[in-house]
Amino acid sequence: MLAPGDTIGILGGGQLGRMIALAAARLGLKSFILCPDKDSPAFQVSAGHICAAYDDFAALEAFARQVDVVTYEFENVPLATAEFLAARRPLAPGAKALATTQDRLAEKSFVRALGIETAPFAPVDDLASLEAAVAAIGLPAVLKTRRFGYDGKGQVIVRPGEDLTAAWHALGRQPAILEGFVRFEAEVSIVAARRADDAFAAYDVTRNVHREHILHTSTVPAGVSPETERAARSIACAISGALEYVGVFAVELFLVGRGAAERVLVNEIAPRVHNSGHWTQDGAATCQFEQHVRAIAGWPLGDPARLGPAQMTNLIGEDVHAWHKILAEPGARLHLYGKDEARAGRKMGHVNRLRDGEGC
Amino acid sequence: MLAPGDTIGILGGGQLGRMIALAAARLGLKSFILCPDKDSPAFQVSAGHICAAYDDFAALEAFARQVDVVTYEFENVPLATAEFLAARRPLAPGAKALATTQDRLAEKSFVRALGIETAPFAPVDDLASLEAAVAAIGLPAVLKTRRFGYDGKGQVIVRPGEDLTAAWHALGRQPAILEGFVRFEAEVSIVAARRADDAFAAYDVTRNVHREHILHTSTVPAGVSPETERAARSIACAISGALEYVGVFAVELFLVGRGAAERVLVNEIAPRVHNSGHWTQDGAATCQFEQHVRAIAGWPLGDPARLGPAQMTNLIGEDVHAWHKILAEPGARLHLYGKDEARAGRKMGHVNRLRDGEGC
């Protein structure tokens, strides 16, 4: 168990690492960041940092010596890096969560093995197995790389009548899966935390709207049935238990069907704090960043209760230029990430709006 | 006006500077600290720092070059330092606030000149003027140094029949004032913010309980009449206007009389964020640290509305060892300052408790 004054090592210096560091600071913990980007936003709010590649083992050795626990802000931490660090310091979440979630095929097979529904999927390793997958699943379907996809990168939609060879080449002829197209009513997610001793705390289900494959808004309450809310919690609890997970994570879900037929399918698991949980900073008794710190420190989990209706809106690229207007808006809480350049598609900040009086 | 990405320079690296830096980070601003203490808590959460004395002008020059505005966390910034920095960068609050509040005689004379009531006081420069002051004010009374007093340091109570020479020597024979003993019902304070354009926003009056001259708890609502609440706001508004104040400040008040006779007297002005405003971190729509950042950045002031009943309790010295218990307490929000050693009398952290359902 950590004590105040101890140091959390964070792999990755983006906004998620930055917000973990800020939450840790409030609880009297120091943060130490390792990130290859010299302009990392998290460097600005941490006690120290090393600017190095994730596979620079001398740097990892020095990093390990500075910290009491290691966590990360992104799921693509190389497994060799995770194992190197886990041999030196407690790593939370552990290597099992990384190994499972870094590979879409492993992830979906793992979820299905728990008896939890996913979109139909089949492995694709070459053109022949793509043809077999299409025969089994039908079209339209989505061809996705098994590894390193995010924000819509590494995927191609395959429509009826389209040339499979073209799709296979478009994806770069790499290990992939074909996923059946899910006609969902909404994309929702559940953010939750688990401790090593199996303590578990979930936030309310969040309804997510994407624009150009990037999260645009997250809204609570999500407008799902109490049964769906309970099902999402059970799914998150089962997944985190099976992964022996320690920390905060998100499960992205498809909401399908209506009324009595409403249910959720697992889309993917994010073994980290998650953009769809940012509303908790201003809309929950304990925010996801503090919750992550509590979990990896071995401290009691905080109360995840929602304080009222809330909506998070990402500020992508030039959206951030509205910062001054947002500052003047009653009930709006601005969060900026300290990034210099407002490039297109870049997450620059977000705003949480608390919708008091609109009922929940 | 500052823009996101700009840097706030903070003189002083204690918990107040640290919490200003954390609030600034959420708004996309960097912080740069100057403090002589190499273990400064604020260093852990800032983009950079200089460890130097406040009268090291070469260091101040380097500090000024790193920052876009200068603020401070303590009122005893040397005036020469304030003037040196103000010639190079905007200084907020300005030198006038420092000059007035660093000297108890100047401060009380300033308040009285605004037509605002204080305890009776008279200047004391030697034994003869002490005798004259006692004759005018009566005993018991409090003999206080004019400069550098805090947390009960630099003051001596003089009771009827006591030897005035002993009191004068006990205080170190330095410029002082004698203040009439105020039989107060309670100590209360008002924390407020003013911008350069005269925009003003006050938090609710807070009731403060001290132990051994150190703040123990701050509670809102303070249990004062609406008239007293309004009077405190008027006092804060008048004082900050006359000082051409920019930033957050506190006015410590004595609550005297009961019922229709209830009124407040000014005890002292703190030209900075204030311990009695820490409840705003979890109990107000905008916390005092964010409000200070907004004011000195030239940004719109945030909503100071109280969210519900709240109580702040300081964790002094070994109190901090209850951290783990506090983490497990529903509704308690722990704030620790990252200080290594829990020395007696040292402010190590605080806890905000939101008292939902107890009515306000």
PDB file of N, CA, C and O in Angstrom, chain B residues 140-180:
ATOM      1  N   PRO B 140      -8.349  44.257  29.534  1.00  0.00           N
ATOM      2  CA  PRO B 140      -7.277  43.622  28.757  1.00  0.00           C
ATOM      3  C   PRO B 140      -7.212  44.140  27.320  1.00  0.00           C
ATOM      4  O   PRO B 140      -8.194  44.659  26.798  1.00  0.00           O
ATOM      5  N   ALA B 141      -6.008  43.963  26.753  1.00  0.00           N
ATOM      6  CA  ALA B 141      -5.792  44.373  25.365  1.00  0.00           C
ATOM      7  C   ALA B 141      -4.698  43.461  24.789  1.00  0.00           C
ATOM      8  O   ALA B 141      -4.068  42.698  25.528  1.00  0.00           O
ATOM      9  N   VAL B 142      -4.519  43.544  23.490  1.00  0.00           N
ATOM     10  CA  VAL B 142      -3.506  42.695  22.853  1.00  0.00           C
ATOM     11  C   VAL B 142      -2.449  43.589  22.229  1.00  0.00           C
ATOM     12  O   VAL B 142      -2.768  44.489  21.446  1.00  0.00           O
ATOM     13  N   LEU B 143      -1.216  43.356  22.611  1.00  0.00           N
ATOM     14  CA  LEU B 143      -0.096  44.093  22.028  1.00  0.00           C
ATOM     15  C   LEU B 143       0.462  43.247  20.880  1.00  0.00           C
ATOM     16  O   LEU B 143       0.845  42.096  21.079  1.00  0.00           O
ATOM     17  N   LYS B 144       0.439  43.819  19.680  1.00  0.00           N
ATOM     18  CA  LYS B 144       0.860  43.056  18.491  1.00  0.00           C
ATOM     19  C   LYS B 144       1.953  43.790  17.748  1.00  0.00           C
ATOM     20  O   LYS B 144       1.906  45.019  17.618  1.00  0.00           O
ATOM     21  N   THR B 145       2.906  43.045  17.232  1.00  0.00           N
ATOM     22  CA  THR B 145       3.911  43.672  16.360  1.00  0.00           C
ATOM     23  C   THR B 145       3.190  44.234  15.134  1.00  0.00           C
ATOM     24  O   THR B 145       2.170  43.690  14.686  1.00  0.00           O
ATOM     25  N   ARG B 146       3.731  45.305  14.588  1.00  0.00           N
ATOM     26  CA  ARG B 146       3.107  45.864  13.382  1.00  0.00           C
ATOM     27  C   ARG B 146       3.328  44.965  12.183  1.00  0.00           C
ATOM     28  O   ARG B 146       2.511  44.920  11.274  1.00  0.00           O
ATOM     29  N   ARG B 147       4.449  44.236  12.174  1.00  0.00           N
ATOM     30  CA  ARG B 147       4.814  43.462  10.988  1.00  0.00           C
ATOM     31  C   ARG B 147       5.092  41.995  11.326  1.00  0.00           C
ATOM     32  O   ARG B 147       5.497  41.660  12.419  1.00  0.00           O
ATOM     33  N   PHE B 148       4.884  41.130  10.333  1.00  0.00           N
ATOM     34  CA  PHE B 148       5.331  39.726  10.367  1.00  0.00           C
ATOM     35  C   PHE B 148       4.696  38.863  11.445  1.00  0.00           C
ATOM     36  O   PHE B 148       5.294  37.892  11.894  1.00  0.00           O
ATOM     37  N   GLY B 149       3.494  39.182  11.865  1.00  0.00           N
ATOM     38  CA  GLY B 149       2.799  38.286  12.791  1.00  0.00           C
ATOM     39  C   GLY B 149       1.915  37.329  12.007  1.00  0.00           C
ATOM     40  O   GLY B 149       1.394  37.678  10.960  1.00  0.00           O
ATOM     41  N   TYR B 150       1.786  36.107  12.465  1.00  0.00           N
ATOM     42  CA  TYR B 150       0.821  35.172  11.867  1.00  0.00           C
ATOM     43  C   TYR B 150       0.591  34.034  12.835  1.00  0.00           C
ATOM     44  O   TYR B 150       1.441  33.753  13.697  1.00  0.00           O
ATOM     45  N   ASP B 151      -0.559  33.368  12.716  1.00  0.00           N
ATOM     46  CA  ASP B 151      -0.884  32.221  13.573  1.00  0.00           C
ATOM     47  C   ASP B 151      -0.579  32.486  15.049  1.00  0.00           C
ATOM     48  O   ASP B 151      -0.055  31.619  15.754  1.00  0.00           O
ATOM     49  N   GLY B 152      -0.895  33.692  15.521  1.00  0.00           N
ATOM     50  CA  GLY B 152      -0.720  33.983  16.942  1.00  0.00           C
ATOM     51  C   GLY B 152       0.694  34.379  17.335  1.00  0.00           C
ATOM     52  O   GLY B 152       0.970  34.727  18.486  1.00  0.00           O
ATOM     53  N   LYS B 153       1.613  34.332  16.361  1.00  0.00           N
ATOM     54  CA  LYS B 153       2.991  34.746  16.657  1.00  0.00           C
ATOM     55  C   LYS B 153       3.059  36.275  16.643  1.00  0.00           C
ATOM     56  O   LYS B 153       2.333  36.928  15.904  1.00  0.00           O
ATOM     57  N   GLY B 154       3.946  36.843  17.487  1.00  0.00           N
ATOM     58  CA  GLY B 154       4.089  38.300  17.511  1.00  0.00           C
ATOM     59  C   GLY B 154       2.961  39.002  18.232  1.00  0.00           C
ATOM     60  O   GLY B 154       2.604  40.114  17.864  1.00  0.00           O
ATOM     61  N   GLN B 155       2.387  38.338  19.248  1.00  0.00           N
ATOM     62  CA  GLN B 155       1.398  39.048  20.049  1.00  0.00           C
ATOM     63  C   GLN B 155       1.417  38.596  21.506  1.00  0.00           C
ATOM     64  O   GLN B 155       1.789  37.468  21.821  1.00  0.00           O
ATOM     65  N   VAL B 156       1.065  39.552  22.368  1.00  0.00           N
ATOM     66  CA  VAL B 156       1.083  39.329  23.810  1.00  0.00           C
ATOM     67  C   VAL B 156      -0.210  39.905  24.369  1.00  0.00           C
ATOM     68  O   VAL B 156      -0.573  41.033  24.049  1.00  0.00           O
ATOM     69  N   ILE B 157      -0.894  39.137  25.187  1.00  0.00           N
ATOM     70  CA  ILE B 157      -2.082  39.678  25.855  1.00  0.00           C
ATOM     71  C   ILE B 157      -1.639  40.426  27.110  1.00  0.00           C
ATOM     72  O   ILE B 157      -0.799  39.928  27.878  1.00  0.00           O
ATOM     73  N   VAL B 158      -2.158  41.621  27.271  1.00  0.00           N
ATOM     74  CA  VAL B 158      -1.849  42.418  28.467  1.00  0.00           C
ATOM     75  C   VAL B 158      -3.122  42.502  29.315  1.00  0.00           C
ATOM     76  O   VAL B 158      -4.153  42.988  28.842  1.00  0.00           O
ATOM     77  N   ARG B 159      -3.027  41.959  30.542  1.00  0.00           N
ATOM     78  CA  ARG B 159      -4.206  41.941  31.417  1.00  0.00           C
ATOM     79  C   ARG B 159      -4.108  43.039  32.469  1.00  0.00           C
ATOM     80  O   ARG B 159      -3.015  43.533  32.758  1.00  0.00           O
ATOM     81  N   PRO B 160      -5.242  43.410  33.073  1.00  0.00           N
ATOM     82  CA  PRO B 160      -5.223  44.460  34.086  1.00  0.00           C
ATOM     83  C   PRO B 160      -4.232  44.126  35.194  1.00  0.00           C
ATOM     84  O   PRO B 160      -4.178  42.979  35.653  1.00  0.00           O
ATOM     85  N   GLY B 161      -3.447  45.110  35.605  1.00  0.00           N
ATOM     86  CA  GLY B 161      -2.497  44.917  36.697  1.00  0.00           C
ATOM     87  C   GLY B 161      -1.161  44.365  36.245  1.00  0.00           C
ATOM     88  O   GLY B 161      -0.214  44.314  37.022  1.00  0.00           O
ATOM     89  N   GLU B 162      -1.051  43.946  34.990  1.00  0.00           N
ATOM     90  CA  GLU B 162       0.233  43.389  34.543  1.00  0.00           C
ATOM     91  C   GLU B 162       1.237  44.498  34.242  1.00  0.00           C
ATOM     92  O   GLU B 162       0.870  45.634  33.961  1.00  0.00           O
ATOM     93  N   ASP B 163       2.494  44.081  34.279  1.00  0.00           N
ATOM     94  CA  ASP B 163       3.599  45.027  34.102  1.00  0.00           C
ATOM     95  C   ASP B 163       3.772  45.339  32.608  1.00  0.00           C
ATOM     96  O   ASP B 163       4.059  44.459  31.808  1.00  0.00           O
ATOM     97  N   LEU B 164       3.585  46.597  32.230  1.00  0.00           N
ATOM     98  CA  LEU B 164       3.672  46.977  30.814  1.00  0.00           C
ATOM     99  C   LEU B 164       5.088  46.837  30.273  1.00  0.00           C
ATOM    100  O   LEU B 164       5.298  46.495  29.108  1.00  0.00           O
ATOM    101  N   THR B 165       6.074  47.078  31.121  1.00  0.00           N
ATOM    102  CA  THR B 165       7.478  46.946  30.687  1.00  0.00           C
ATOM    103  C   THR B 165       7.764  45.505  30.244  1.00  0.00           C
ATOM    104  O   THR B 165       8.389  45.271  29.205  1.00  0.00           O
ATOM    105  N   ALA B 166       7.253  44.548  31.025  1.00  0.00           N
ATOM    106  CA  ALA B 166       7.472  43.131  30.692  1.00  0.00           C
ATOM    107  C   ALA B 166       6.853  42.805  29.330  1.00  0.00           C
ATOM    108  O   ALA B 166       7.463  42.138  28.487  1.00  0.00           O
ATOM    109  N   ALA B 167       5.620  43.299  29.106  1.00  0.00           N
ATOM    110  CA  ALA B 167       4.943  43.034  27.829  1.00  0.00           C
ATOM    111  C   ALA B 167       5.739  43.650  26.672  1.00  0.00           C
ATOM    112  O   ALA B 167       5.927  43.025  25.620  1.00  0.00           O
ATOM    113  N   TRP B 168       6.202  44.857  26.877  1.00  0.00           N
ATOM    114  CA  TRP B 168       6.959  45.571  25.829  1.00  0.00           C
ATOM    115  C   TRP B 168       8.245  44.811  25.493  1.00  0.00           C
ATOM    116  O   TRP B 168       8.609  44.657  24.324  1.00  0.00           O
ATOM    117  N   HIS B 169       8.908  44.292  26.521  1.00  0.00           N
ATOM    118  CA  HIS B 169      10.132  43.508  26.275  1.00  0.00           C
ATOM    119  C   HIS B 169       9.796  42.161  25.648  1.00  0.00           C
ATOM    120  O   HIS B 169      10.508  41.676  24.773  1.00  0.00           O
ATOM    121  N   ALA B 170       8.683  41.550  26.101  1.00  0.00           N
ATOM    122  CA  ALA B 170       8.286  40.234  25.559  1.00  0.00           C
ATOM    123  C   ALA B 170       8.059  40.320  24.044  1.00  0.00           C
ATOM    124  O   ALA B 170       8.334  39.381  23.294  1.00  0.00           O
ATOM    125  N   LEU B 171       7.574  41.464  23.601  1.00  0.00           N
ATOM    126  CA  LEU B 171       7.299  41.625  22.166  1.00  0.00           C
ATOM    127  C   LEU B 171       8.557  42.026  21.400  1.00  0.00           C
ATOM    128  O   LEU B 171       8.539  42.137  20.167  1.00  0.00           O
ATOM    129  N   GLY B 172       9.652  42.247  22.133  1.00  0.00           N
ATOM    130  CA  GLY B 172      10.917  42.558  21.458  1.00  0.00           C
ATOM    131  C   GLY B 172      11.119  44.035  21.178  1.00  0.00           C
ATOM    132  O   GLY B 172      11.911  44.404  20.308  1.00  0.00           O
ATOM    133  N   ARG B 173      10.379  44.874  21.890  1.00  0.00           N
ATOM    134  CA  ARG B 173      10.553  46.331  21.769  1.00  0.00           C
ATOM    135  C   ARG B 173      10.568  46.803  20.328  1.00  0.00           C
ATOM    136  O   ARG B 173      11.456  47.515  19.890  1.00  0.00           O
ATOM    137  N   GLN B 174       9.596  46.337  19.562  1.00  0.00           N
ATOM    138  CA  GLN B 174       9.536  46.747  18.158  1.00  0.00           C
ATOM    139  C   GLN B 174       8.217  47.475  17.888  1.00  0.00           C
ATOM    140  O   GLN B 174       7.290  47.373  18.682  1.00  0.00           O
ATOM    141  N   PRO B 175       8.131  48.190  16.773  1.00  0.00           N
ATOM    142  CA  PRO B 175       6.905  48.931  16.471  1.00  0.00           C
ATOM    143  C   PRO B 175       5.693  48.014  16.571  1.00  0.00           C
ATOM    144  O   PRO B 175       5.711  46.901  16.042  1.00  0.00           O
ATOM    145  N   ALA B 176       4.675  48.485  17.281  1.00  0.00           N
ATOM    146  CA  ALA B 176       3.551  47.617  17.610  1.00  0.00           C
ATOM    147  C   ALA B 176       2.259  48.424  17.589  1.00  0.00           C
ATOM    148  O   ALA B 176       2.264  49.637  17.358  1.00  0.00           O
ATOM    149  N   ILE B 177       1.142  47.705  17.775  1.00  0.00           N
ATOM    150  CA  ILE B 177      -0.091  48.415  18.091  1.00  0.00           C
ATOM    151  C   ILE B 177      -0.734  47.700  19.270  1.00  0.00           C
ATOM    152  O   ILE B 177      -0.532  46.500  19.485  1.00  0.00           O
ATOM    153  N   LEU B 178      -1.476  48.482  20.018  1.00  0.00           N
ATOM    154  CA  LEU B 178      -2.273  47.898  21.080  1.00  0.00           C
ATOM    155  C   LEU B 178      -3.711  47.839  20.585  1.00  0.00           C
ATOM    156  O   LEU B 178      -4.258  48.823  20.094  1.00  0.00           O
ATOM    157  N   GLU B 179      -4.292  46.635  20.671  1.00  0.00           N
ATOM    158  CA  GLU B 179      -5.672  46.473  20.228  1.00  0.00           C
ATOM    159  C   GLU B 179      -6.555  46.138  21.416  1.00  0.00           C
ATOM    160  O   GLU B 179      -6.208  45.273  22.231  1.00  0.00           O
ATOM    161  N   GLY B 180      -7.696  46.824  21.487  1.00  0.00           N
ATOM    162  CA  GLY B 180      -8.662  46.506  22.539  1.00  0.00           C
ATOM    163  C   GLY B 180      -9.128  45.073  22.396  1.00  0.00           C
ATOM    164  O   GLY B 180      -9.248  44.540  21.288  1.00  0.00           O
TER     165      GLY B 180
END
